[in-house]
Structures are given as structure tokens and as C-alpha cells.
Amino acid sequence: MRRSQLALVAIAATTLALSGCDTGPIAAAGGLSNGTSLPDLTGQSVEVIGEWSSNEQQAFEAVLKKFADLTHARVTYVSGGNNINVLVNSRLSGGQPPDVALIPMIGVAAQYARKGQVKPLTGDVAAAVRNNFTEAWQQLGTFDGKLYGFFFKVANKSTVWYRTDPFGQAGVEPPKTWEEFVNVSRTLSDSGTTAVAIPAADGWPCTDWFENIYLRVAGVDKYNQLTAHQIPWTDPTVVRSLRLFAEYLRQPNFVERGATQLSFTQSVADVFGAAPKAAMLYEGDFVAGEIQKSGKVQVGTGAKFFPFPSIDGSAPSVVTGGDIALMYKDSPASKALMTYLATAQAAGIWAAKGGFLTANKNVDTSLYPDDTTRELADAVLRSTQVAFDQSDQTPQAFGGQAAADEWKILTDFVGNPSDPARTAAKLEAAAQKDYGSS
């Protein structure tokens, strides 16, 4: 889900400090694995900026508290809220960068790297990343051939949520392939249940639908090329992806009526509320929280999910979002904190508290508080094709904000999927305009 671009910067700082007289490195006996060791940082300070506030801030501060315990460093956390990038940029402009920041937009992270504002990861930090993250996830933190960051907290935006009772009544099982997805939708429709709710009124769910289809049709390399507009939106892979989506949208009773007026919040109610109108809702892992708020069905029993279906035998794939850890100062304290955040122990602290997914392959999944979260995390870890949310990487006028051209064009397409090739041409015309002005 997009975060507000209009919210004021909320700044809250918390300092976690412990004093100690121990000297020398704190080794694996201090709670870290894979031979990772941390130095004694008594008398040294490290500042971290993140977007998290409220309960998320408390969970992350517990992670930082363990680092303070292990190293005796003085750790300060600053919450930048929804406009964290504004805060970090202002600090950079003023010559006072943080030691470490966790940035929710990979395109912004790449800009910092290319401007030389963040440090490449080498030595123990790079070793910790290699030990704990698969190659696919390492690539997301690599810019121009150098490793600059890793994703501490991630989102799984490749999940289709469904209400179990209409599935049971129709006698269908969660599909694994696009063909099975179409067949399940048809069986649901024939049984009198609308297959899926698509909240097209908000715009961004339409881009997420396209991104998941496109990743499976074209693969991660083409996906990244399209994101950077290195290939046109009229490329045959784009047209084919739109055509597949259009064929689905045109089927009778596959999509709840009035999709272009349906909001995300209402779509959750229309599938999981007291008077359900559809059986399925595609969106990210955050849907679970919205279902729980409704209080009508229980996640894990009345509401479950399956991974977005494979197309043409595509490998396990995830469109993700998340917060990438970047190092702005080349200091012992910065390196130690980055090394620590890359470990399974650091991620495991938040995992046990809930509301968190990690791509760290060494985290014990039993730490997650429920089976649904474990399944979501497993889908992230099994994916060999991992791509960051495409529209969040494009110029804002094209795909990064409400009323952006891609949002509008794809919303119109959901309402009238009659001409995929013409829609691709509209997207290309918008990209030529918007990328040129970015």
C-alpha cells in the first residue's frame, strides 16, 4: 500500500544507552551466529533514522536495545514518519547525515548510492549480508555492481487472499498456475459467487496487478528494464501481460461490478465483511491486518491466502516493498550496527513481536507468532525472482503518487479492457513525457 506523500514529517528521537567496562570484541557467545562478532563501542554513539513510529518504533527499538546491550554503544533512533526521505535529504544538505538509515524506496536508495552519499558495504558487513540473504535479495541492494544495502523489513505483495467458505461450497482448492486461477474463478462464478474484488478506484492496486503478471510473463531482468524505461511500454511482453489481464477482466462475474469506484478498504469488506460480495482479493500481506480489523472472519481459518499464480511455469516470484538499510558514515559504530542488523538474531527480535516479515534466510520461522505469517515469510524466502514494487521506482508523475499517469491509465483499463495494445501505447506516451521530466 502506498504511504501518504502529504503527511508532515514526524520526528521522534529515542536514545538507548548502556555503559560497560568490558573490552575486546563481543563474539558469537553474545548471541550472534555465523561467526559474527561485534566490537566494544563503549563511549561511542550511533544514530539511526527510520520511518517507523508507534508500535513499529517500539519493536525496532527492542532490536536496537539488544545492539546496545552487546556493544555498550549509545544508540539514538529518529523516526522520520512518512516523509523520511525529506528528513534524510535535509540532514545531508546540512552536512549532518545519520550513521544509518532505513529507506522505504529503493529508487531513492539508488540515488544516494550514485551520488556517493552512502557507503558501499565491505568486510564484515558484506559477509553478514552474504551469509543471511539469498542472491536474489542481495541484488536488490546492489547498485552499479556494488553492494550498498540490504532489506531489513520486507512486504510480500504477491498474495491472493480468499474467503474459505465460498471455496468450500464451490469445491475448489487454491490455484498454483494462472490457468488454474482462471478455472477456479470460473467455478466460483458458475456457483453464483463473484470471483474477485479489484479496488481500482485507488489506482495503486491496478499497478500491483500488472506488476505481478508482468514479473511472471517477462522475468525480473525485463521487469527492471521496463521500470527504468530501457524498453518501451509497447514491448510485446507488456502487451501480452495486459492481454492476459484483459481476458480475465472480460469474463462474466469474474470481477465485482463497479471496480473503478471500489476503494481498497471497501474491497476488504466486500470479501471478508458481514455481507460478502466476492471470494478473493489480490493485494499484499497487509491485507491480513485489515481483515482482522473487520472482526468478521479469522485470518488462518475463515481467511487464507495463496501466492500469486505462476504463468507459463514461471519460478516462485515476489513483488516486494520494504526498508533498505544504508550506511552514511564509514565508522566502526556504523559498520557494527549494519553487521548486526543483517543477522538473523536482529530480525528475529521483531519477527517474534509480529507485524514483520524478513528476507533473512536464517531467521527461525518458528519465531513468527502465527502460521499465516510463517507462510507469508516462507513465500518470500522461496522466491528466486524478487522485484521491488515497480511504480514506486518510477517518476512520481508516472507511477509514484495519486493521479499519476500509470494509475489512471490502468484504472481505465480495468474499467474497459477492450484494447491492450492501445493501453500499452498510452503507457508509453506517458512514460516518454514523465521520465523525460523527472
CSV table of C-alpha atoms in Angstrom, one decimal:
chain,number,residue,atom,x,y,z
A,1,MET,CA,0.0,0.0,0.0
A,2,ARG,CA,1.3,3.5,-0.8
A,3,ARG,CA,2.3,5.7,2.1
A,4,SER,CA,1.0,9.2,2.2
A,5,GLN,CA,3.1,11.7,0.2
A,6,LEU,CA,1.4,14.6,2.0
A,7,ALA,CA,2.0,13.8,5.6
A,8,LEU,CA,4.1,16.2,7.7
A,9,VAL,CA,7.5,14.9,8.9
A,10,ALA,CA,7.1,13.5,12.4
A,11,ILE,CA,10.3,13.4,14.3
A,12,ALA,CA,10.7,11.5,17.4
A,13,ALA,CA,14.1,10.5,18.9
A,14,THR,CA,14.8,7.8,21.4
A,15,THR,CA,18.2,7.1,22.8
A,16,LEU,CA,19.2,3.7,24.1
A,17,ALA,CA,22.4,3.6,26.1
A,18,LEU,CA,24.2,1.1,28.3
A,19,SER,CA,27.5,1.6,30.0
A,20,GLY,CA,30.0,-1.2,30.4
A,21,CYS,CA,33.7,-1.8,31.1
A,22,ASP,CA,34.2,-5.0,29.0
A,23,THR,CA,36.8,-4.6,26.3
A,24,GLY,CA,37.5,-6.5,23.1
A,25,PRO,CA,35.1,-8.0,20.5
A,26,ILE,CA,31.8,-9.4,21.6
A,27,ALA,CA,31.7,-12.8,19.7
A,28,ALA,CA,29.1,-15.3,18.9
A,29,ALA,CA,28.7,-16.1,22.5
A,30,GLY,CA,27.0,-12.8,22.8
A,31,GLY,CA,24.1,-14.1,20.8
A,32,LEU,CA,25.2,-13.8,17.2
A,33,SER,CA,25.7,-16.6,14.7
A,34,ASN,CA,27.8,-17.5,11.6
A,35,GLY,CA,30.9,-16.3,13.4
A,36,THR,CA,29.7,-12.7,13.5
A,37,SER,CA,31.4,-10.6,16.2
A,38,LEU,CA,30.8,-7.1,17.3
A,39,PRO,CA,33.3,-4.6,18.8
A,40,ASP,CA,33.0,-3.0,22.2
A,41,LEU,CA,31.7,0.5,21.4
A,42,THR,CA,31.8,2.0,25.0
A,43,GLY,CA,31.7,5.8,24.7
A,44,GLN,CA,30.7,5.7,21.0
A,45,SER,CA,27.3,6.9,19.6
A,46,VAL,CA,25.3,5.8,16.6
A,47,GLU,CA,22.2,7.4,15.1
A,48,VAL,CA,19.6,5.5,13.1
A,49,ILE,CA,16.7,7.1,11.1
A,50,GLY,CA,13.7,5.0,10.1
A,51,GLU,CA,10.1,5.6,9.1
A,52,TRP,CA,8.6,3.6,12.0
A,53,SER,CA,6.5,5.1,14.8
A,54,SER,CA,4.1,3.8,17.4
A,55,ASN,CA,4.1,0.0,17.8
A,56,GLU,CA,6.6,-0.4,14.9
A,57,GLN,CA,9.0,2.0,16.6
A,58,GLN,CA,8.8,0.1,19.8
A,59,ALA,CA,9.6,-3.2,18.1
A,60,PHE,CA,12.6,-1.7,16.3
A,61,GLU,CA,13.8,-0.1,19.5
A,62,ALA,CA,13.8,-3.6,21.0
A,63,VAL,CA,16.1,-4.6,18.2
A,64,LEU,CA,18.4,-1.6,18.8
A,65,LYS,CA,18.4,-2.3,22.6
A,66,LYS,CA,20.0,-5.7,22.0
A,67,PHE,CA,22.7,-4.0,19.9
A,68,ALA,CA,23.3,-1.5,22.8
A,69,ASP,CA,23.5,-4.4,25.3
A,70,LEU,CA,26.0,-6.2,23.1
A,71,THR,CA,28.3,-3.3,22.3
A,72,HIS,CA,27.7,-0.8,25.0
A,73,ALA,CA,27.1,1.9,22.4
A,74,ARG,CA,24.8,4.8,22.8
A,75,VAL,CA,22.1,4.4,20.1
A,76,THR,CA,19.7,7.1,19.0
A,77,TYR,CA,16.6,6.3,16.9
A,78,VAL,CA,14.9,9.1,15.0
A,79,SER,CA,11.5,8.5,13.4
A,80,GLY,CA,11.0,10.4,10.2
A,81,GLY,CA,7.5,9.2,9.6
A,82,ASN,CA,6.0,9.1,6.1
A,83,ASN,CA,8.4,11.7,4.8
A,84,ILE,CA,11.6,10.1,5.9
A,85,ASN,CA,13.3,11.0,2.6
A,86,VAL,CA,12.7,14.7,3.3
A,87,LEU,CA,14.4,14.4,6.7
A,88,VAL,CA,17.4,12.4,5.4
A,89,ASN,CA,17.8,14.9,2.5
A,90,SER,CA,17.7,17.8,4.8
A,91,ARG,CA,20.3,16.2,7.0
A,92,LEU,CA,22.5,15.5,4.1
A,93,SER,CA,22.2,19.1,2.8
A,94,GLY,CA,23.1,20.4,6.3
A,95,GLY,CA,26.2,18.2,6.4
A,96,GLN,CA,24.8,16.1,9.3
A,97,PRO,CA,24.0,12.7,7.9
A,98,PRO,CA,22.8,9.9,10.2
A,99,ASP,CA,25.1,6.9,10.7
A,100,VAL,CA,22.5,4.5,9.3
A,101,ALA,CA,19.0,5.0,7.8
A,102,LEU,CA,16.4,2.5,6.6
A,103,ILE,CA,14.7,3.9,3.5
A,104,PRO,CA,11.4,2.6,2.1
A,105,MET,CA,12.0,3.4,-1.6
A,106,ILE,CA,14.7,1.6,-3.5
A,107,GLY,CA,14.9,4.3,-6.2
A,108,VAL,CA,15.8,6.8,-3.6
A,109,ALA,CA,18.4,4.4,-2.2
A,110,ALA,CA,19.9,4.0,-5.6
A,111,GLN,CA,20.2,7.8,-6.0
A,112,TYR,CA,22.0,8.1,-2.7
A,113,ALA,CA,24.5,5.5,-3.9
A,114,ARG,CA,25.1,7.1,-7.2
A,115,LYS,CA,25.7,10.5,-5.6
A,116,GLY,CA,28.2,9.0,-3.2
A,117,GLN,CA,26.1,9.8,-0.2
A,118,VAL,CA,26.1,6.3,1.2
A,119,LYS,CA,29.0,3.9,1.7
A,120,PRO,CA,29.4,0.5,-0.1
A,121,LEU,CA,29.3,-2.5,2.2
A,122,THR,CA,32.5,-4.4,2.5
A,123,GLY,CA,34.3,-6.6,5.0
A,124,ASP,CA,32.2,-7.9,7.9
A,125,VAL,CA,29.1,-6.1,6.8
A,126,ALA,CA,29.2,-7.6,3.3
A,127,ALA,CA,30.0,-11.0,4.8
A,128,ALA,CA,26.9,-10.8,7.1
A,129,VAL,CA,24.7,-9.9,4.1
A,130,ARG,CA,26.1,-12.8,2.0
A,131,ASN,CA,25.6,-15.2,4.9
A,132,ASN,CA,22.0,-14.2,5.6
A,133,PHE,CA,20.4,-13.3,2.3
A,134,THR,CA,20.0,-15.1,-1.0
A,135,GLU,CA,21.5,-13.8,-4.2
A,136,ALA,CA,18.1,-12.5,-5.4
A,137,TRP,CA,17.8,-10.3,-2.3
A,138,GLN,CA,21.4,-9.2,-2.4
A,139,GLN,CA,20.9,-8.0,-6.0
A,140,LEU,CA,18.1,-5.6,-4.7
A,141,GLY,CA,20.7,-3.9,-2.6
A,142,THR,CA,23.3,-3.7,-5.4
A,143,PHE,CA,23.7,-0.6,-7.5
A,144,ASP,CA,26.2,-0.3,-10.4
A,145,GLY,CA,27.8,-3.5,-9.3
A,146,LYS,CA,28.4,-2.6,-5.7
A,147,LEU,CA,26.5,-3.8,-2.6
A,148,TYR,CA,25.1,-0.8,-0.7
A,149,GLY,CA,22.3,-2.2,1.4
A,150,PHE,CA,20.0,-5.0,2.4
A,151,PHE,CA,16.3,-5.2,3.3
A,152,PHE,CA,15.7,-5.4,7.0
A,153,LYS,CA,11.9,-5.4,6.8
A,154,VAL,CA,10.0,-6.5,3.7
A,155,ALA,CA,6.5,-6.8,2.3
A,156,ASN,CA,5.1,-9.7,0.3
A,157,LYS,CA,3.0,-8.0,-2.4
A,158,SER,CA,2.2,-11.3,-4.3
A,159,THR,CA,-0.6,-12.7,-2.2
A,160,VAL,CA,-4.2,-13.5,-3.2
A,161,TRP,CA,-6.5,-13.6,-0.1
A,162,TYR,CA,-9.7,-15.7,-0.2
A,163,ARG,CA,-12.6,-16.4,2.0
A,164,THR,CA,-12.7,-20.2,2.7
A,165,ASP,CA,-16.4,-20.8,2.8
A,166,PRO,CA,-17.2,-20.0,-0.9
A,167,PHE,CA,-14.1,-22.0,-1.9
A,168,GLY,CA,-15.5,-25.0,0.1
A,169,GLN,CA,-19.0,-24.5,-1.2
A,170,ALA,CA,-17.7,-24.4,-4.8
A,171,GLY,CA,-15.4,-27.4,-4.2
A,172,VAL,CA,-12.2,-25.6,-5.3
A,173,GLU,CA,-8.7,-25.5,-4.0
A,174,PRO,CA,-6.2,-22.6,-4.1
A,175,PRO,CA,-4.7,-22.4,-7.6
A,176,LYS,CA,-1.0,-22.6,-8.3
A,177,THR,CA,-1.0,-21.6,-12.0
A,178,TRP,CA,-2.7,-18.8,-14.0
A,179,GLU,CA,-4.8,-21.5,-15.8
A,180,GLU,CA,-5.9,-22.9,-12.5
A,181,PHE,CA,-6.7,-19.4,-11.3
A,182,VAL,CA,-9.0,-18.8,-14.3
A,183,ASN,CA,-10.6,-22.2,-13.8
A,184,VAL,CA,-11.2,-21.6,-10.1
A,185,SER,CA,-12.7,-18.2,-10.9
A,186,ARG,CA,-15.0,-19.7,-13.4
A,187,THR,CA,-16.2,-22.4,-11.0
A,188,LEU,CA,-16.9,-19.7,-8.4
A,189,SER,CA,-18.7,-17.7,-10.9
A,190,ASP,CA,-20.8,-20.6,-12.1
A,191,SER,CA,-21.7,-21.3,-8.4
A,192,GLY,CA,-23.1,-17.8,-8.1
A,193,THR,CA,-20.1,-16.2,-6.4
A,194,THR,CA,-18.2,-13.3,-7.9
A,195,ALA,CA,-14.6,-14.4,-8.1
A,196,VAL,CA,-12.6,-11.3,-7.2
A,197,ALA,CA,-12.9,-7.7,-5.9
A,198,ILE,CA,-10.4,-5.3,-7.6
A,199,PRO,CA,-10.2,-1.9,-5.8
A,200,ALA,CA,-9.4,0.0,-8.9
A,201,ALA,CA,-10.6,3.4,-7.6
A,202,ASP,CA,-7.4,3.7,-5.5
A,203,GLY,CA,-5.1,3.3,-8.6
A,204,TRP,CA,-2.2,1.6,-7.0
A,205,PRO,CA,-3.9,-1.9,-6.8
A,206,CYS,CA,-4.1,-1.8,-10.6
A,207,THR,CA,-0.4,-1.2,-10.9
A,208,ASP,CA,0.2,-4.1,-8.4
A,209,TRP,CA,-1.9,-6.4,-10.5
A,210,PHE,CA,0.1,-5.5,-13.6
A,211,GLU,CA,3.4,-5.9,-11.8
A,212,ASN,CA,2.7,-9.4,-10.7
A,213,ILE,CA,1.5,-10.5,-14.1
A,214,TYR,CA,4.4,-8.9,-15.8
A,215,LEU,CA,7.1,-10.3,-13.5
A,216,ARG,CA,5.8,-13.8,-14.3
A,217,VAL,CA,5.5,-13.2,-18.0
A,218,ALA,CA,8.7,-11.4,-18.6
A,219,GLY,CA,11.1,-12.2,-15.8
A,220,VAL,CA,13.0,-10.0,-13.4
A,221,ASP,CA,15.5,-8.6,-15.9
A,222,LYS,CA,12.8,-7.3,-18.3
A,223,TYR,CA,10.8,-6.1,-15.3
A,224,ASN,CA,13.8,-4.0,-14.2
A,225,GLN,CA,14.4,-2.7,-17.7
A,226,LEU,CA,10.8,-1.6,-18.0
A,227,THR,CA,10.9,0.0,-14.6
A,228,ALA,CA,13.9,2.1,-15.9
A,229,HIS,CA,12.2,2.7,-19.2
A,230,GLN,CA,15.0,1.0,-21.0
A,231,ILE,CA,12.4,-0.9,-23.1
A,232,PRO,CA,9.2,0.7,-24.2
A,233,TRP,CA,5.8,0.1,-22.7
A,234,THR,CA,4.8,-1.2,-26.2
A,235,ASP,CA,7.2,-4.1,-25.8
A,236,PRO,CA,5.4,-7.4,-26.7
A,237,THR,CA,5.9,-8.6,-23.1
A,238,VAL,CA,3.8,-5.7,-21.9
A,239,VAL,CA,1.1,-6.2,-24.5
A,240,ARG,CA,0.9,-9.9,-23.6
A,241,SER,CA,0.6,-9.2,-19.9
A,242,LEU,CA,-2.1,-6.7,-20.5
A,243,ARG,CA,-3.9,-9.1,-22.8
A,244,LEU,CA,-3.8,-11.9,-20.1
A,245,PHE,CA,-5.2,-9.4,-17.6
A,246,ALA,CA,-7.9,-8.2,-20.1
A,247,GLU,CA,-9.0,-11.8,-20.9
A,248,TYR,CA,-9.6,-12.3,-17.2
A,249,LEU,CA,-11.4,-9.0,-16.6
A,250,ARG,CA,-13.8,-9.7,-19.5
A,251,GLN,CA,-15.1,-13.0,-18.1
A,252,PRO,CA,-18.7,-12.8,-16.7
A,253,ASN,CA,-18.9,-12.5,-13.0
A,254,PHE,CA,-15.1,-12.8,-12.5
A,255,VAL,CA,-14.8,-9.2,-11.2
A,256,GLU,CA,-17.1,-7.4,-8.8
A,257,ARG,CA,-19.1,-4.7,-10.6
A,258,GLY,CA,-18.1,-1.1,-10.2
A,259,ALA,CA,-14.4,-1.8,-9.8
A,260,THR,CA,-13.3,1.7,-10.8
A,261,GLN,CA,-15.4,3.1,-7.9
A,262,LEU,CA,-14.2,0.5,-5.4
A,263,SER,CA,-11.7,1.5,-2.7
A,264,PHE,CA,-9.2,-0.8,-1.1
A,265,THR,CA,-10.9,-0.5,2.3
A,266,GLN,CA,-14.3,-1.3,0.8
A,267,SER,CA,-12.9,-4.3,-1.1
A,268,VAL,CA,-11.7,-5.9,2.1
A,269,ALA,CA,-15.3,-5.5,3.5
A,270,ASP,CA,-16.7,-6.8,0.2
A,271,VAL,CA,-14.8,-10.1,0.6
A,272,PHE,CA,-14.4,-10.6,4.3
A,273,GLY,CA,-17.2,-8.5,5.8
A,274,ALA,CA,-20.6,-9.3,7.1
A,275,ALA,CA,-22.2,-9.3,3.6
A,276,PRO,CA,-19.5,-10.7,1.2
A,277,LYS,CA,-19.8,-9.9,-2.5
A,278,ALA,CA,-16.7,-11.7,-3.8
A,279,ALA,CA,-14.5,-14.6,-2.9
A,280,MET,CA,-11.0,-13.3,-3.5
A,281,LEU,CA,-8.9,-10.1,-3.1
A,282,TYR,CA,-5.4,-9.7,-4.5
A,283,GLU,CA,-3.1,-7.5,-2.5
A,284,GLY,CA,-0.1,-7.6,-0.2
A,285,ASP,CA,0.4,-9.2,3.2
A,286,PHE,CA,-1.0,-6.1,4.9
A,287,VAL,CA,-4.5,-7.4,3.9
A,288,ALA,CA,-4.3,-9.7,7.0
A,289,GLY,CA,-4.3,-6.7,9.3
A,290,GLU,CA,-7.3,-5.2,7.5
A,291,ILE,CA,-9.2,-8.5,7.7
A,292,GLN,CA,-8.5,-8.7,11.5
A,293,LYS,CA,-9.9,-5.1,11.9
A,294,SER,CA,-13.2,-6.2,10.4
A,295,GLY,CA,-13.6,-8.8,13.0
A,296,LYS,CA,-15.9,-10.9,10.8
A,297,VAL,CA,-13.6,-13.8,9.9
A,298,GLN,CA,-10.4,-15.1,11.4
A,299,VAL,CA,-7.2,-15.0,9.4
A,300,GLY,CA,-5.8,-18.5,9.1
A,301,THR,CA,-9.3,-20.1,9.2
A,302,GLY,CA,-12.0,-18.1,7.5
A,303,ALA,CA,-9.5,-16.1,5.5
A,304,LYS,CA,-6.4,-17.5,3.9
A,305,PHE,CA,-4.0,-16.7,1.1
A,306,PHE,CA,-2.2,-18.3,-1.8
A,307,PRO,CA,0.8,-17.0,-3.8
A,308,PHE,CA,0.0,-15.1,-6.9
A,309,PRO,CA,-0.1,-17.8,-9.6
A,310,SER,CA,2.7,-18.9,-11.8
A,311,ILE,CA,2.4,-18.1,-15.5
A,312,ASP,CA,4.0,-20.3,-18.2
A,313,GLY,CA,5.9,-22.2,-15.5
A,314,SER,CA,7.5,-19.1,-14.0
A,315,ALA,CA,9.7,-19.6,-11.0
A,316,PRO,CA,8.5,-18.6,-7.5
A,317,SER,CA,8.2,-14.8,-7.7
A,318,VAL,CA,7.6,-12.0,-5.3
A,319,VAL,CA,6.9,-8.3,-5.9
A,320,THR,CA,8.2,-6.7,-2.7
A,321,GLY,CA,8.4,-3.4,-0.8
A,322,GLY,CA,10.4,-2.8,2.3
A,323,ASP,CA,13.0,-0.8,4.1
A,324,ILE,CA,16.6,-1.0,2.9
A,325,ALA,CA,19.4,-0.4,5.5
A,326,LEU,CA,22.0,2.1,4.2
A,327,MET,CA,25.3,3.3,5.8
A,328,TYR,CA,26.0,7.0,5.6
A,329,LYS,CA,29.1,7.1,7.7
A,330,ASP,CA,32.2,4.9,7.4
A,331,SER,CA,32.7,4.5,11.2
A,332,PRO,CA,33.2,1.4,13.5
A,333,ALA,CA,29.8,2.1,15.1
A,334,SER,CA,28.0,2.3,11.7
A,335,LYS,CA,29.7,-0.9,10.4
A,336,ALA,CA,28.9,-2.7,13.6
A,337,LEU,CA,25.2,-1.7,13.5
A,338,MET,CA,24.9,-2.7,9.9
A,339,THR,CA,26.5,-6.0,10.6
A,340,TYR,CA,24.2,-6.6,13.5
A,341,LEU,CA,21.0,-5.7,11.5
A,342,ALA,CA,22.0,-8.2,8.8
A,343,THR,CA,21.9,-11.1,11.3
A,344,ALA,CA,19.1,-13.5,12.0
A,345,GLN,CA,19.2,-12.5,15.7
A,346,ALA,CA,18.3,-8.9,15.0
A,347,ALA,CA,15.5,-9.8,12.6
A,348,GLY,CA,14.3,-12.5,14.9
A,349,ILE,CA,13.6,-10.0,17.7
A,350,TRP,CA,11.0,-8.1,15.7
A,351,ALA,CA,9.7,-11.3,14.0
A,352,ALA,CA,8.6,-12.6,17.4
A,353,LYS,CA,6.6,-9.5,18.1
A,354,GLY,CA,4.5,-9.7,14.9
A,355,GLY,CA,3.8,-7.2,12.1
A,356,PHE,CA,7.1,-8.1,10.4
A,357,LEU,CA,8.5,-10.1,7.6
A,358,THR,CA,12.1,-10.6,6.8
A,359,ALA,CA,14.1,-11.9,3.8
A,360,ASN,CA,16.8,-13.1,6.1
A,361,LYS,CA,17.0,-16.8,5.3
A,362,ASN,CA,18.5,-17.8,8.7
A,363,VAL,CA,15.7,-16.5,10.8
A,364,ASP,CA,13.9,-19.3,12.7
A,365,THR,CA,10.4,-19.2,11.3
A,366,SER,CA,9.0,-20.6,14.5
A,367,LEU,CA,9.6,-17.2,16.0
A,368,TYR,CA,6.7,-15.8,13.9
A,369,PRO,CA,3.5,-15.5,16.0
A,370,ASP,CA,1.2,-17.4,13.7
A,371,ASP,CA,1.0,-19.9,10.8
A,372,THR,CA,-0.2,-17.3,8.3
A,373,THR,CA,2.9,-15.0,8.9
A,374,ARG,CA,5.1,-18.1,8.7
A,375,GLU,CA,3.6,-18.9,5.3
A,376,LEU,CA,4.0,-15.3,4.1
A,377,ALA,CA,7.6,-15.4,5.1
A,378,ASP,CA,8.2,-18.7,3.5
A,379,ALA,CA,6.9,-17.4,0.2
A,380,VAL,CA,9.3,-14.5,0.4
A,381,LEU,CA,12.3,-16.8,1.1
A,382,ARG,CA,11.4,-19.4,-1.6
A,383,SER,CA,11.2,-16.8,-4.3
A,384,THR,CA,14.0,-16.9,-6.9
A,385,GLN,CA,12.6,-13.9,-8.7
A,386,VAL,CA,12.3,-10.9,-6.5
A,387,ALA,CA,11.4,-7.4,-7.8
A,388,PHE,CA,10.7,-4.2,-6.0
A,389,ASP,CA,7.4,-2.5,-6.5
A,390,GLN,CA,7.7,-1.1,-10.0
A,391,SER,CA,5.5,2.0,-9.7
A,392,ASP,CA,7.4,3.1,-6.5
A,393,GLN,CA,10.6,3.3,-8.6
A,394,THR,CA,9.2,5.3,-11.5
A,395,PRO,CA,9.0,9.1,-11.6
A,396,GLN,CA,6.1,10.4,-9.4
A,397,ALA,CA,4.2,11.8,-12.4
A,398,PHE,CA,4.2,8.3,-13.9
A,399,GLY,CA,3.6,5.9,-11.1
A,400,GLY,CA,4.6,7.2,-7.7
A,401,GLN,CA,1.6,9.1,-6.5
A,402,ALA,CA,-2.2,9.5,-6.6
A,403,ALA,CA,-3.4,10.7,-10.0
A,404,ALA,CA,-0.2,9.5,-11.6
A,405,ASP,CA,-0.5,8.6,-15.3
A,406,GLU,CA,0.1,4.9,-14.9
A,407,TRP,CA,-2.5,4.7,-12.1
A,408,LYS,CA,-5.1,6.5,-14.2
A,409,ILE,CA,-4.4,4.5,-17.4
A,410,LEU,CA,-4.6,1.1,-15.7
A,411,THR,CA,-7.7,2.1,-13.7
A,412,ASP,CA,-9.3,3.0,-17.0
A,413,PHE,CA,-8.1,-0.3,-18.4
A,414,VAL,CA,-9.8,-2.3,-15.6
A,415,GLY,CA,-13.0,-0.5,-16.4
A,416,ASN,CA,-12.6,-1.1,-20.1
A,417,PRO,CA,-10.1,-3.8,-21.0
A,418,SER,CA,-11.1,-3.9,-24.7
A,419,ASP,CA,-7.7,-2.8,-26.3
A,420,PRO,CA,-4.5,-3.9,-24.5
A,421,ALA,CA,-2.3,-2.7,-27.4
A,422,ARG,CA,-3.8,0.8,-27.2
A,423,THR,CA,-3.4,0.8,-23.4
A,424,ALA,CA,0.3,-0.1,-23.9
A,425,ALA,CA,0.7,2.8,-26.3
A,426,LYS,CA,-0.9,5.2,-23.8
A,427,LEU,CA,1.5,4.0,-21.1
A,428,GLU,CA,4.5,4.5,-23.5
A,429,ALA,CA,3.4,8.0,-24.3
A,430,ALA,CA,3.0,8.9,-20.6
A,431,ALA,CA,6.4,7.3,-19.9
A,432,GLN,CA,8.1,9.4,-22.6
A,433,LYS,CA,6.7,12.5,-21.1
A,434,ASP,CA,7.1,11.7,-17.4
A,435,TYR,CA,10.6,10.1,-17.5
A,436,GLY,CA,11.9,13.0,-19.6
A,437,SER,CA,10.7,15.5,-17.0
A,438,SER,CA,12.0,13.5,-13.9
